[in-house]
Short mmCIF file of C-alpha atoms in Angstrom, two decimals:
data_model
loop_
_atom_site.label_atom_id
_atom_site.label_comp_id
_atom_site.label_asym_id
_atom_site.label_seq_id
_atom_site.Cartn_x
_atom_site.Cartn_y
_atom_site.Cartn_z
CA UNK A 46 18.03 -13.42 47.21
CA UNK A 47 14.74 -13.79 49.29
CA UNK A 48 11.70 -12.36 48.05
CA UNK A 49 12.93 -11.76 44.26
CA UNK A 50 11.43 -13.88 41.86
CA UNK A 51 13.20 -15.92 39.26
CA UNK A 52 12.34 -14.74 36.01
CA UNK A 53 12.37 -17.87 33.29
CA UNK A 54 15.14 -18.39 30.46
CA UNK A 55 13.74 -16.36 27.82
CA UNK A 56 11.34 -14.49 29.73
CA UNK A 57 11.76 -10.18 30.67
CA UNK A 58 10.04 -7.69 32.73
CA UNK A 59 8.65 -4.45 31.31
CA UNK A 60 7.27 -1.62 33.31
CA UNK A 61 3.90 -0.75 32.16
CA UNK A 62 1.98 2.91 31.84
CA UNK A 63 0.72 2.38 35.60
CA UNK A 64 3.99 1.62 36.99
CA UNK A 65 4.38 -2.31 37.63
CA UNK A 66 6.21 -4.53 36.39
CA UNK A 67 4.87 -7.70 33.86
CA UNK A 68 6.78 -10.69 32.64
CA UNK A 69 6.96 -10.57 28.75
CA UNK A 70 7.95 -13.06 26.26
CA UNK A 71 9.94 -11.14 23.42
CA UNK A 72 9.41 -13.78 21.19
CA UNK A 73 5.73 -13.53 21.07
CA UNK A 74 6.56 -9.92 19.48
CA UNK A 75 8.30 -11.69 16.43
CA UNK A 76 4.66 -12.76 15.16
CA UNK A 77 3.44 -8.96 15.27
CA UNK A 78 6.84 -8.01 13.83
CA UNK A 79 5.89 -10.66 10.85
CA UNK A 80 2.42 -9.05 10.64
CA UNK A 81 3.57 -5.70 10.15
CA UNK A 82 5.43 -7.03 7.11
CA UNK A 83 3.01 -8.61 5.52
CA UNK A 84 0.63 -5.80 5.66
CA UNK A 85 3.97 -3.68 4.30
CA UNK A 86 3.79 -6.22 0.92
CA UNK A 87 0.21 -6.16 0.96
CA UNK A 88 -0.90 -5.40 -2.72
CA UNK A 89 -2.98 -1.93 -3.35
CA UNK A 90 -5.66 -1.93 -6.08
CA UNK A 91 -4.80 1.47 -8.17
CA UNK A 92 -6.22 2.83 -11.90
CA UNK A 93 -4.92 4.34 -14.42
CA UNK A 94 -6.55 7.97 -15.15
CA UNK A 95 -8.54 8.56 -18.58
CA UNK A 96 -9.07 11.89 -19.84
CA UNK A 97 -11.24 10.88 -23.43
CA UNK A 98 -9.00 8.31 -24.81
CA UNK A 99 -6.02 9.33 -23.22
CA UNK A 100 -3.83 8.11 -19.93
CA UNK A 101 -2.96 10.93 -17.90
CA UNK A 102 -1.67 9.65 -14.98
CA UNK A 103 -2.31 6.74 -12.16
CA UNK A 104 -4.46 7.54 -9.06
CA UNK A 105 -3.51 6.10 -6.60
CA UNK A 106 -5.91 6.75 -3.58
CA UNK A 107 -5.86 8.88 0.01
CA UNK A 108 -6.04 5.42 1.88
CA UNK A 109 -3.16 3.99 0.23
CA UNK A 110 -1.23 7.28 0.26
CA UNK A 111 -1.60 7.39 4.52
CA UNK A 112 -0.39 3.78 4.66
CA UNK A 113 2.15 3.39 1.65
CA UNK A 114 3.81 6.94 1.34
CA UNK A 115 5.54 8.98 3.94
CA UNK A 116 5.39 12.90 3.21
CA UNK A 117 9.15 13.06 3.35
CA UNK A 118 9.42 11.11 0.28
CA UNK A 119 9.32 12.96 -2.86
CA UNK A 120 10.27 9.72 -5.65
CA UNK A 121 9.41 6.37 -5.82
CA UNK A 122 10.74 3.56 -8.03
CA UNK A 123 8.03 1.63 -10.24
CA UNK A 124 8.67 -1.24 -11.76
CA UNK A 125 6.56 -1.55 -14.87
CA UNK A 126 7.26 -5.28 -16.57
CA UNK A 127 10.95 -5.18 -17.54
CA UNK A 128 11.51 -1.28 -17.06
CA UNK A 129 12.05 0.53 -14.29
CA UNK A 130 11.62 4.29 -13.39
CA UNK A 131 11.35 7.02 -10.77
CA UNK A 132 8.22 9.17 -10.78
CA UNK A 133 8.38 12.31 -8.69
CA UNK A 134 5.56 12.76 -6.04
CA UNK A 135 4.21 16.44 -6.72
CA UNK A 136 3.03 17.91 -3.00
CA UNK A 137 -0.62 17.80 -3.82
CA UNK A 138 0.03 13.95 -3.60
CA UNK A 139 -0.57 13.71 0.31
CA UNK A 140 -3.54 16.89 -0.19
CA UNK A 141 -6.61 15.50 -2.06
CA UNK A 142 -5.04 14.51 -5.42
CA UNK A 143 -3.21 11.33 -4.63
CA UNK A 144 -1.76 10.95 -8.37
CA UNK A 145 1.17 10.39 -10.04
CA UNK A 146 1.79 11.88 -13.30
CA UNK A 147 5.19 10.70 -15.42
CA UNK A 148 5.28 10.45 -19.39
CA UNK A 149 6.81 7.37 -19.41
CA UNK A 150 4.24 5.50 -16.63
CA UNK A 151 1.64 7.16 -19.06
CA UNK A 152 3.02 5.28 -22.27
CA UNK A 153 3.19 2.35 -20.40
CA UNK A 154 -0.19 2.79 -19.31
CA UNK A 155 -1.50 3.52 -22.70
CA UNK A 156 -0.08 0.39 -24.04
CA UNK A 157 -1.96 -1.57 -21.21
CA UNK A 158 -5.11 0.16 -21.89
CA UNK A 159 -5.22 -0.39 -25.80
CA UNK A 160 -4.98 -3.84 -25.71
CA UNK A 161 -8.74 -3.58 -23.38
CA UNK A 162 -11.31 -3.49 -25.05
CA UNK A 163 -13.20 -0.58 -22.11
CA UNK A 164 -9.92 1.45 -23.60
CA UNK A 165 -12.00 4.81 -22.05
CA UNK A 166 -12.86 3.20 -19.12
CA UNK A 167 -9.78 3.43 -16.25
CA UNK A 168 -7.87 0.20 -15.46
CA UNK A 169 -7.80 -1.25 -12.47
CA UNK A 170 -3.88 -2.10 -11.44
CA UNK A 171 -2.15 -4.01 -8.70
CA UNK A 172 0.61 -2.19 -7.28
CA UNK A 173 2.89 -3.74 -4.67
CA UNK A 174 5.67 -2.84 -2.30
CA UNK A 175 8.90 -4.06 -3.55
CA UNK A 176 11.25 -2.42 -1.46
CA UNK A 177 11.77 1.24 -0.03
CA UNK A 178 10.07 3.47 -2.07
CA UNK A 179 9.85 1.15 -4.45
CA UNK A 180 6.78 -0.32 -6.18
CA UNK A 181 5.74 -3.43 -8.74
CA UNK A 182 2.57 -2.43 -11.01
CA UNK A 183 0.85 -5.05 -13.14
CA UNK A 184 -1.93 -6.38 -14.34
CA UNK A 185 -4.80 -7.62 -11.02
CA UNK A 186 -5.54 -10.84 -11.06
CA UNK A 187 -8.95 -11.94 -10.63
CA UNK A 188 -9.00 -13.03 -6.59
CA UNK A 189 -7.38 -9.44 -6.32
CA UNK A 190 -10.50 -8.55 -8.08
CA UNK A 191 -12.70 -10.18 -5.90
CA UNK A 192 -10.95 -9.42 -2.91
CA UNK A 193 -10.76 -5.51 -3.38
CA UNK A 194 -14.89 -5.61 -4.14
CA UNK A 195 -15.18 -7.50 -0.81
CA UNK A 196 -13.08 -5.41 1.20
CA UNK A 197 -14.14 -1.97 -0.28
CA UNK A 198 -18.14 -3.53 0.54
CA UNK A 199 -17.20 -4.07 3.65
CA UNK A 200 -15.73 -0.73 3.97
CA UNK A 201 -18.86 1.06 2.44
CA UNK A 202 -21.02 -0.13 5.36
CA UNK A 203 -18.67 0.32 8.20
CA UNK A 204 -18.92 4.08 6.32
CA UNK A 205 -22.66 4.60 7.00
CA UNK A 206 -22.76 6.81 3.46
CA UNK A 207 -19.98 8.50 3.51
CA UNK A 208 -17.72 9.34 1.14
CA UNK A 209 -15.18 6.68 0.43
CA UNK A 210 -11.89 6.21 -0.92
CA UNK A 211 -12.75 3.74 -3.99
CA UNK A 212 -10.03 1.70 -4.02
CA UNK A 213 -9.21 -0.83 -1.58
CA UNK A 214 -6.56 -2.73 -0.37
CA UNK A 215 -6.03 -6.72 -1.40
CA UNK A 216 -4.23 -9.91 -0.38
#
């Protein structure tokens, strides 16, 4: 046809916001598709909750509650070494108190923190997506150590002083 352009193998138009019409490659979407995986898996830095020498629960954090848990979901699957259970996610999860509080994640908790010797002090814990609603916690290694300080640094001073959520995310 005169005046129509041939459009490459491979190659599609979109419409934009303003109207006209751009050549896309969809394959150059599979690397932001990849990247939104990644940052799916990426590992959260969590710790347990002391009250005196007792676990009561693991907080989680606001930050990683926005990015890791939807409001419609009301139990998640933790995988804690060879056992697994389902913690229920009380409503004040997503309001200011982003903690979850199960008897058995506490015993498991407990039996972490004993073998520390800072048994008051809380633990820091990796926890990582394993699936839909579905979590791995374990012990954080020490470049998830080191990453979490750097990132929650950087963090602070993008923050100018403000309050901050004091766990950060690692990978």
């Amino acid at each position: 046809m005169p005046g129509s352009q041939q459009v490459p193998r491979g190659i599609m138009r979109k419409t934009t916001h303003d109207g006209k019409q751009q050549r896309f490659n969809p394959e150059c979407c599979v690397g932001s598709l990849e990247h939104f995986h990644r940052e799916r898996r990426r590992t959260m830095l969590v710790s347990s909750q002391c009250h005196g020498n007792r676990v009561t629960g693991l907080y989680v954090g606001a930050d990683n509650v926005r990015r890791y848990f939807p409001k419609r979901v009301v139990r998640i699957e933790l995988q804690l070494d060879h056992l697994r259970i389902e913690c229920g996610l009380a409503p004040h999860f997503w309001n200011g108190q982003p903690e979850i509080h199960d008897p058995r994640l506490c015993l498991w908790l407990e039996s972490k923190q004993s073998k520390r010797t800072e048994c008051r002090k809380p633990m820091p814990l990796a926890m990582t997506p394993s699936g839909d609603h579905s979590f791995t916690l374990g012990p954080v290694t020490h470049d998830e150590q080191k990453n979490a300080e750097r990132a929650a640094g950087a963090h602070d001073g993008a923050l100018n002083g403000t309050v901050k959520d004091d766990l950060a995310f690692v990978n």
